[in-house]
Short mmCIF file of N, CA and C in Angstrom, two decimals:
data_model
loop_
_atom_site.label_atom_id
_atom_site.label_comp_id
_atom_site.label_asym_id
_atom_site.label_seq_id
_atom_site.Cartn_x
_atom_site.Cartn_y
_atom_site.Cartn_z
N UNK A 15 -5.38 -5.85 6.32
CA UNK A 15 -5.05 -5.02 7.45
C UNK A 15 -3.58 -5.18 7.76
N UNK A 16 -2.95 -4.10 8.15
CA UNK A 16 -1.52 -4.17 8.40
C UNK A 16 -1.21 -4.96 9.66
N UNK A 17 -0.02 -5.50 9.68
CA UNK A 17 0.40 -6.32 10.81
C UNK A 17 0.51 -5.49 12.08
N UNK A 18 1.04 -4.26 11.96
CA UNK A 18 1.21 -3.44 13.16
C UNK A 18 -0.13 -3.03 13.75
N UNK A 19 -1.11 -2.70 12.88
CA UNK A 19 -2.41 -2.31 13.39
C UNK A 19 -3.10 -3.49 14.06
N UNK A 20 -3.06 -4.68 13.46
CA UNK A 20 -3.71 -5.83 14.05
C UNK A 20 -3.04 -6.22 15.37
N UNK A 21 -1.73 -6.03 15.46
CA UNK A 21 -1.02 -6.29 16.71
C UNK A 21 -1.48 -5.33 17.80
N UNK A 22 -1.63 -4.05 17.47
CA UNK A 22 -2.12 -3.07 18.44
C UNK A 22 -3.54 -3.40 18.88
N UNK A 23 -4.38 -3.84 17.94
CA UNK A 23 -5.74 -4.23 18.29
C UNK A 23 -5.73 -5.41 19.26
N UNK A 24 -4.90 -6.39 18.99
CA UNK A 24 -4.82 -7.58 19.84
C UNK A 24 -4.32 -7.21 21.24
N UNK A 25 -3.33 -6.36 21.29
CA UNK A 25 -2.80 -5.93 22.60
C UNK A 25 -3.89 -5.21 23.39
N UNK A 26 -4.65 -4.33 22.73
CA UNK A 26 -5.68 -3.59 23.44
C UNK A 26 -6.80 -4.50 23.94
N UNK A 27 -7.04 -5.62 23.28
CA UNK A 27 -8.05 -6.57 23.73
C UNK A 27 -7.58 -7.39 24.93
N UNK A 28 -6.31 -7.73 24.96
CA UNK A 28 -5.81 -8.64 25.98
C UNK A 28 -5.32 -7.96 27.26
N UNK A 29 -4.96 -6.69 27.17
CA UNK A 29 -4.39 -6.00 28.32
C UNK A 29 -5.27 -4.82 28.72
N UNK A 30 -5.35 -4.58 30.02
CA UNK A 30 -6.03 -3.38 30.47
C UNK A 30 -4.98 -2.28 30.72
N UNK A 31 -5.42 -1.13 31.18
CA UNK A 31 -4.54 0.02 31.34
C UNK A 31 -3.38 -0.25 32.30
N UNK A 32 -3.64 -0.93 33.39
CA UNK A 32 -2.58 -1.21 34.36
C UNK A 32 -1.52 -2.15 33.78
N UNK A 33 -1.98 -3.15 33.01
CA UNK A 33 -1.03 -4.07 32.37
C UNK A 33 -0.12 -3.33 31.40
N UNK A 34 -0.70 -2.45 30.60
CA UNK A 34 0.10 -1.70 29.63
C UNK A 34 1.08 -0.77 30.31
N UNK A 35 0.66 -0.15 31.43
CA UNK A 35 1.57 0.73 32.17
C UNK A 35 2.73 -0.07 32.74
N UNK A 36 2.47 -1.25 33.25
CA UNK A 36 3.52 -2.11 33.79
C UNK A 36 4.50 -2.52 32.68
N UNK A 37 3.96 -2.94 31.55
CA UNK A 37 4.80 -3.37 30.43
C UNK A 37 5.62 -2.19 29.89
N UNK A 38 5.00 -1.02 29.81
CA UNK A 38 5.69 0.16 29.26
C UNK A 38 6.89 0.57 30.10
N UNK A 39 6.84 0.31 31.40
CA UNK A 39 7.95 0.70 32.28
C UNK A 39 8.96 -0.42 32.51
N UNK A 40 8.72 -1.56 31.88
CA UNK A 40 9.65 -2.67 32.03
C UNK A 40 10.92 -2.37 31.23
N UNK A 41 12.10 -2.52 31.85
CA UNK A 41 13.34 -2.13 31.16
C UNK A 41 13.73 -3.02 29.97
N UNK A 42 13.21 -4.24 29.91
CA UNK A 42 13.60 -5.15 28.83
C UNK A 42 12.62 -5.15 27.65
N UNK A 43 11.54 -4.41 27.75
CA UNK A 43 10.54 -4.41 26.70
C UNK A 43 10.42 -3.02 26.07
N UNK A 44 10.11 -3.01 24.80
CA UNK A 44 9.85 -1.74 24.12
C UNK A 44 8.81 -1.98 23.04
N UNK A 45 8.12 -0.93 22.68
CA UNK A 45 7.12 -0.98 21.62
C UNK A 45 7.66 -0.27 20.39
N UNK A 46 7.37 -0.82 19.25
CA UNK A 46 7.69 -0.16 17.99
C UNK A 46 6.39 0.04 17.24
N UNK A 47 6.10 1.28 16.91
CA UNK A 47 4.88 1.59 16.18
C UNK A 47 5.28 2.12 14.82
N UNK A 48 4.75 1.51 13.78
CA UNK A 48 5.04 1.92 12.42
C UNK A 48 4.09 3.06 12.06
N UNK A 49 4.59 4.28 12.08
CA UNK A 49 3.77 5.47 11.82
C UNK A 49 3.18 5.45 10.42
N UNK A 50 3.94 4.98 9.44
CA UNK A 50 3.45 4.91 8.07
C UNK A 50 2.23 4.00 8.00
N UNK A 51 2.30 2.83 8.63
CA UNK A 51 1.18 1.88 8.61
C UNK A 51 -0.06 2.48 9.28
N UNK A 52 0.12 3.13 10.41
CA UNK A 52 -1.02 3.72 11.11
C UNK A 52 -1.62 4.87 10.31
N UNK A 53 -0.77 5.70 9.69
CA UNK A 53 -1.25 6.81 8.87
C UNK A 53 -2.02 6.28 7.66
N UNK A 54 -1.49 5.26 7.01
CA UNK A 54 -2.16 4.66 5.85
C UNK A 54 -3.51 4.08 6.26
N UNK A 55 -3.55 3.40 7.38
CA UNK A 55 -4.81 2.83 7.85
C UNK A 55 -5.82 3.94 8.17
N UNK A 56 -5.35 5.01 8.80
CA UNK A 56 -6.22 6.14 9.12
C UNK A 56 -6.81 6.74 7.85
N UNK A 57 -5.99 6.97 6.85
CA UNK A 57 -6.46 7.53 5.58
C UNK A 57 -7.46 6.58 4.93
N UNK A 58 -7.13 5.30 4.90
CA UNK A 58 -8.01 4.31 4.27
C UNK A 58 -9.39 4.29 4.93
N UNK A 59 -9.44 4.19 6.24
CA UNK A 59 -10.74 4.11 6.92
C UNK A 59 -11.53 5.40 6.76
N UNK A 60 -10.84 6.53 6.79
CA UNK A 60 -11.53 7.81 6.63
C UNK A 60 -12.08 7.97 5.21
N UNK A 61 -11.30 7.63 4.21
CA UNK A 61 -11.75 7.73 2.82
C UNK A 61 -12.91 6.76 2.57
N UNK A 62 -12.81 5.57 3.11
CA UNK A 62 -13.89 4.57 2.94
C UNK A 62 -15.18 5.05 3.60
N UNK A 63 -15.07 5.66 4.77
CA UNK A 63 -16.24 6.16 5.48
C UNK A 63 -16.87 7.36 4.74
N UNK A 64 -16.04 8.23 4.15
CA UNK A 64 -16.55 9.42 3.48
C UNK A 64 -17.07 9.14 2.06
N UNK A 65 -16.74 8.00 1.50
CA UNK A 65 -17.16 7.66 0.13
C UNK A 65 -17.82 6.28 0.08
N UNK A 66 -18.99 6.14 0.70
CA UNK A 66 -19.62 4.81 0.73
C UNK A 66 -20.09 4.32 -0.63
N UNK A 67 -20.25 5.22 -1.59
CA UNK A 67 -20.75 4.83 -2.91
C UNK A 67 -19.65 4.45 -3.88
N UNK A 68 -18.41 4.52 -3.47
CA UNK A 68 -17.28 4.21 -4.35
C UNK A 68 -16.58 2.93 -3.90
N UNK A 69 -15.90 2.31 -4.84
CA UNK A 69 -15.10 1.12 -4.53
C UNK A 69 -13.71 1.58 -4.09
N UNK A 70 -13.35 1.25 -2.86
CA UNK A 70 -12.07 1.69 -2.30
C UNK A 70 -11.30 0.47 -1.85
N UNK A 71 -10.09 0.33 -2.41
CA UNK A 71 -9.25 -0.81 -2.06
C UNK A 71 -7.88 -0.30 -1.62
N UNK A 72 -7.27 -1.08 -0.75
CA UNK A 72 -5.92 -0.76 -0.29
C UNK A 72 -4.97 -1.80 -0.85
N UNK A 73 -4.04 -1.34 -1.65
CA UNK A 73 -3.01 -2.22 -2.20
C UNK A 73 -1.75 -1.99 -1.39
N UNK A 74 -0.65 -2.52 -1.80
CA UNK A 74 0.57 -2.49 -0.97
C UNK A 74 0.93 -1.11 -0.47
N UNK A 75 1.08 -0.13 -1.33
CA UNK A 75 1.50 1.19 -0.87
C UNK A 75 0.54 2.28 -1.31
N UNK A 76 -0.64 1.91 -1.77
CA UNK A 76 -1.57 2.92 -2.26
C UNK A 76 -3.00 2.54 -1.95
N UNK A 77 -3.86 3.55 -2.01
CA UNK A 77 -5.29 3.38 -1.85
C UNK A 77 -5.92 3.78 -3.17
N UNK A 78 -6.77 2.93 -3.71
CA UNK A 78 -7.37 3.18 -5.02
C UNK A 78 -8.86 3.45 -4.84
N UNK A 79 -9.31 4.59 -5.38
CA UNK A 79 -10.72 4.97 -5.32
C UNK A 79 -11.27 4.88 -6.73
N UNK A 80 -12.27 4.03 -6.90
CA UNK A 80 -12.88 3.81 -8.21
C UNK A 80 -14.38 4.07 -8.09
N UNK A 81 -14.91 4.89 -8.99
CA UNK A 81 -16.35 5.13 -9.00
C UNK A 81 -16.92 4.55 -10.29
N UNK A 82 -18.22 4.29 -10.27
CA UNK A 82 -18.87 3.72 -11.44
C UNK A 82 -18.99 4.73 -12.57
N UNK A 83 -19.09 6.03 -12.23
CA UNK A 83 -19.26 7.07 -13.25
C UNK A 83 -17.98 7.32 -14.03
N UNK A 84 -16.84 7.15 -13.41
CA UNK A 84 -15.57 7.50 -14.03
C UNK A 84 -14.71 6.25 -14.17
N UNK A 85 -14.16 6.04 -15.35
CA UNK A 85 -13.34 4.85 -15.58
C UNK A 85 -11.93 4.98 -15.02
N UNK A 86 -11.46 6.22 -14.81
CA UNK A 86 -10.12 6.44 -14.28
C UNK A 86 -10.16 6.49 -12.76
N UNK A 87 -9.36 5.66 -12.14
CA UNK A 87 -9.31 5.60 -10.68
C UNK A 87 -8.36 6.67 -10.14
N UNK A 88 -8.62 7.08 -8.91
CA UNK A 88 -7.72 8.00 -8.20
C UNK A 88 -6.84 7.16 -7.29
N UNK A 89 -5.54 7.36 -7.38
CA UNK A 89 -4.59 6.61 -6.56
C UNK A 89 -4.02 7.54 -5.49
N UNK A 90 -4.21 7.15 -4.23
CA UNK A 90 -3.68 7.91 -3.10
C UNK A 90 -2.44 7.21 -2.58
N UNK A 91 -1.38 7.95 -2.41
CA UNK A 91 -0.14 7.41 -1.85
C UNK A 91 0.15 8.12 -0.53
N UNK A 92 -0.28 7.55 0.60
CA UNK A 92 0.03 8.17 1.88
C UNK A 92 1.52 8.02 2.20
N UNK A 93 2.09 9.08 2.71
CA UNK A 93 3.51 9.09 3.07
C UNK A 93 3.65 9.75 4.43
N UNK A 94 4.33 9.08 5.33
CA UNK A 94 4.54 9.65 6.66
C UNK A 94 5.86 10.43 6.66
N UNK A 95 5.86 11.51 5.92
CA UNK A 95 7.04 12.37 5.84
C UNK A 95 6.59 13.78 6.18
N UNK A 96 7.21 14.36 7.17
CA UNK A 96 6.83 15.71 7.60
C UNK A 96 7.44 16.73 6.65
N UNK A 97 6.61 17.63 6.15
CA UNK A 97 7.06 18.72 5.30
C UNK A 97 7.27 19.93 6.20
N UNK A 98 8.50 20.37 6.29
CA UNK A 98 8.82 21.47 7.21
C UNK A 98 8.90 22.83 6.51
N UNK A 99 9.53 22.90 5.34
CA UNK A 99 9.74 24.18 4.68
C UNK A 99 9.06 24.24 3.31
N UNK A 100 9.72 23.68 2.30
CA UNK A 100 9.23 23.75 0.92
C UNK A 100 8.77 22.37 0.47
N UNK A 101 7.49 22.25 0.18
CA UNK A 101 6.92 20.95 -0.16
C UNK A 101 7.48 20.41 -1.48
N UNK A 102 7.67 21.26 -2.49
CA UNK A 102 8.16 20.77 -3.77
C UNK A 102 9.59 20.26 -3.68
N UNK A 103 10.38 20.84 -2.80
CA UNK A 103 11.76 20.41 -2.62
C UNK A 103 11.86 19.17 -1.73
N UNK A 104 11.11 19.14 -0.64
CA UNK A 104 11.20 18.05 0.32
C UNK A 104 10.52 16.76 -0.16
N UNK A 105 9.65 16.87 -1.14
CA UNK A 105 8.94 15.69 -1.65
C UNK A 105 9.46 15.26 -3.02
N UNK A 106 10.69 15.61 -3.35
CA UNK A 106 11.25 15.32 -4.67
C UNK A 106 11.23 13.84 -5.01
N UNK A 107 11.65 12.98 -4.11
CA UNK A 107 11.68 11.54 -4.38
C UNK A 107 10.28 10.99 -4.64
N UNK A 108 9.32 11.40 -3.84
CA UNK A 108 7.95 10.92 -4.00
C UNK A 108 7.37 11.40 -5.34
N UNK A 109 7.67 12.64 -5.71
CA UNK A 109 7.19 13.19 -6.98
C UNK A 109 7.79 12.41 -8.14
N UNK A 110 9.08 12.12 -8.08
CA UNK A 110 9.74 11.37 -9.16
C UNK A 110 9.14 9.98 -9.32
N UNK A 111 8.86 9.30 -8.20
CA UNK A 111 8.23 7.98 -8.28
C UNK A 111 6.83 8.07 -8.89
N UNK A 112 6.08 9.09 -8.51
CA UNK A 112 4.73 9.27 -9.05
C UNK A 112 4.78 9.56 -10.55
N UNK A 113 5.76 10.33 -10.98
CA UNK A 113 5.90 10.63 -12.41
C UNK A 113 6.21 9.35 -13.18
N UNK A 114 7.03 8.48 -12.61
CA UNK A 114 7.33 7.21 -13.27
C UNK A 114 6.08 6.34 -13.39
N UNK A 115 5.24 6.33 -12.35
CA UNK A 115 4.00 5.55 -12.40
C UNK A 115 3.07 6.13 -13.46
N UNK A 116 2.96 7.46 -13.50
CA UNK A 116 2.12 8.09 -14.51
C UNK A 116 2.66 7.86 -15.92
N UNK A 117 3.98 7.89 -16.09
CA UNK A 117 4.60 7.67 -17.40
C UNK A 117 4.38 6.24 -17.88
N UNK A 118 4.28 5.29 -16.95
CA UNK A 118 4.03 3.90 -17.34
C UNK A 118 2.58 3.66 -17.72
N UNK A 119 1.75 4.70 -17.57
CA UNK A 119 0.32 4.66 -17.90
C UNK A 119 -0.46 3.67 -17.05
N UNK A 120 0.08 3.39 -15.87
CA UNK A 120 -0.62 2.51 -14.93
C UNK A 120 -1.88 3.18 -14.39
N UNK A 121 -1.82 4.50 -14.26
CA UNK A 121 -2.97 5.27 -13.81
C UNK A 121 -2.84 6.70 -14.34
N UNK A 122 -3.91 7.50 -14.14
CA UNK A 122 -3.89 8.88 -14.64
C UNK A 122 -3.92 9.92 -13.53
N UNK A 123 -4.34 9.52 -12.34
CA UNK A 123 -4.54 10.49 -11.27
C UNK A 123 -3.87 10.00 -9.99
N UNK A 124 -2.96 10.82 -9.47
CA UNK A 124 -2.24 10.47 -8.24
C UNK A 124 -2.26 11.65 -7.28
N UNK A 125 -2.62 11.35 -6.03
CA UNK A 125 -2.48 12.31 -4.94
C UNK A 125 -1.45 11.74 -3.98
N UNK A 126 -0.43 12.52 -3.67
CA UNK A 126 0.56 12.15 -2.67
C UNK A 126 0.14 12.82 -1.36
N UNK A 127 -0.18 12.01 -0.35
CA UNK A 127 -0.68 12.53 0.92
C UNK A 127 0.44 12.61 1.95
N UNK A 128 0.54 13.77 2.58
CA UNK A 128 1.51 14.00 3.65
C UNK A 128 0.76 14.56 4.85
N UNK A 129 1.26 14.33 6.06
CA UNK A 129 0.62 14.96 7.22
C UNK A 129 0.68 16.48 7.09
N UNK A 130 -0.40 17.12 7.43
CA UNK A 130 -0.46 18.57 7.37
C UNK A 130 0.50 19.17 8.39
N UNK A 131 1.15 20.27 8.01
CA UNK A 131 2.07 20.95 8.91
C UNK A 131 1.87 22.45 8.79
N UNK A 132 2.60 23.22 9.57
CA UNK A 132 2.45 24.67 9.57
C UNK A 132 2.77 25.28 8.21
N UNK A 133 3.72 24.71 7.49
CA UNK A 133 4.12 25.25 6.19
C UNK A 133 3.51 24.50 5.01
N UNK A 134 2.65 23.56 5.28
CA UNK A 134 2.02 22.78 4.21
C UNK A 134 0.54 22.60 4.54
N UNK A 135 -0.26 23.55 4.04
CA UNK A 135 -1.68 23.55 4.37
C UNK A 135 -2.59 23.47 3.16
N UNK A 136 -2.02 23.56 1.95
CA UNK A 136 -2.86 23.58 0.75
C UNK A 136 -2.38 22.57 -0.28
N UNK A 137 -3.31 22.14 -1.12
CA UNK A 137 -2.96 21.24 -2.23
C UNK A 137 -1.98 21.95 -3.15
N UNK A 138 -1.00 21.20 -3.63
CA UNK A 138 -0.01 21.75 -4.57
C UNK A 138 -0.05 20.90 -5.84
N UNK A 139 -0.60 21.45 -6.94
CA UNK A 139 -0.57 20.70 -8.19
C UNK A 139 0.84 20.68 -8.77
N UNK A 140 1.22 19.56 -9.34
CA UNK A 140 2.56 19.39 -9.92
C UNK A 140 2.41 19.14 -11.42
N UNK A 141 3.20 19.86 -12.20
CA UNK A 141 3.27 19.63 -13.64
C UNK A 141 4.65 19.08 -13.96
N UNK A 142 4.69 18.12 -14.86
CA UNK A 142 5.95 17.49 -15.24
C UNK A 142 6.21 17.73 -16.73
N UNK A 143 7.36 18.32 -17.07
CA UNK A 143 7.70 18.49 -18.49
C UNK A 143 7.78 17.15 -19.23
N UNK A 144 8.24 16.12 -18.54
CA UNK A 144 8.34 14.78 -19.15
C UNK A 144 6.96 14.27 -19.55
N UNK A 145 5.99 14.36 -18.64
CA UNK A 145 4.65 13.88 -18.92
C UNK A 145 3.94 14.77 -19.93
N UNK A 146 4.19 16.08 -19.86
CA UNK A 146 3.59 17.00 -20.83
C UNK A 146 4.12 16.71 -22.23
N UNK A 147 5.42 16.39 -22.33
CA UNK A 147 6.01 16.08 -23.64
C UNK A 147 5.42 14.79 -24.21
N UNK A 148 5.04 13.87 -23.34
CA UNK A 148 4.42 12.62 -23.80
C UNK A 148 2.96 12.82 -24.22
N UNK A 149 2.42 13.98 -23.90
CA UNK A 149 1.03 14.28 -24.26
C UNK A 149 0.02 13.56 -23.39
N UNK A 150 0.40 13.23 -22.17
CA UNK A 150 -0.51 12.50 -21.28
C UNK A 150 -1.46 13.45 -20.56
N UNK A 151 -2.66 12.96 -20.34
CA UNK A 151 -3.61 13.66 -19.48
C UNK A 151 -3.42 13.07 -18.08
N UNK A 152 -3.09 13.90 -17.11
CA UNK A 152 -2.80 13.38 -15.77
C UNK A 152 -3.10 14.41 -14.71
N UNK A 153 -3.19 13.94 -13.47
CA UNK A 153 -3.32 14.80 -12.30
C UNK A 153 -2.31 14.31 -11.28
N UNK A 154 -1.48 15.23 -10.80
CA UNK A 154 -0.51 14.92 -9.75
C UNK A 154 -0.57 16.05 -8.75
N UNK A 155 -0.97 15.72 -7.51
CA UNK A 155 -1.09 16.73 -6.47
C UNK A 155 -0.42 16.26 -5.19
N UNK A 156 0.14 17.21 -4.48
CA UNK A 156 0.63 16.98 -3.12
C UNK A 156 -0.46 17.50 -2.20
N UNK A 157 -0.92 16.64 -1.30
CA UNK A 157 -2.07 16.96 -0.47
C UNK A 157 -1.73 16.87 1.00
N UNK A 158 -1.98 17.97 1.75
CA UNK A 158 -1.81 17.88 3.21
C UNK A 158 -3.02 17.17 3.81
N UNK A 159 -2.77 16.21 4.67
CA UNK A 159 -3.86 15.43 5.24
C UNK A 159 -3.92 15.68 6.74
N UNK A 160 -5.09 16.04 7.20
CA UNK A 160 -5.29 16.38 8.61
C UNK A 160 -5.40 15.09 9.43
N UNK A 161 -4.68 15.05 10.51
CA UNK A 161 -4.76 13.92 11.44
C UNK A 161 -5.42 14.45 12.72
N UNK A 162 -6.53 13.84 13.07
CA UNK A 162 -7.18 14.23 14.33
C UNK A 162 -7.87 13.06 14.94
#
């Protein structure tokens, strides 16, 4: 479990609403919430709840879904980056990193998860000339993830 999430859990156990309101208005104190950590935790718990028959683990920056029927695991990379206009252009760095992971043959299937936005509502499959030239079988998708 992430440090920021466990800290928020501990704070919610020890303080009631009035205590938090008092602390929030104190001029010398501030809260820092790691949005990436919270988004990753949200994705992990939701995927685990929706797939009780699969083995789901959270590693440093990815969530791995492994089923008994399929030997190839699906790797989810949650990213707290808002896509405003063009997903293929705004996610260039993430796509390049995913292509490097696929080229190293560490895995075959990667989904890059981003928060859903007005201009990013559908899965976008990505093809790489580099990976195609290597003759690899792979899946690389940009996926909008609903937060509610």
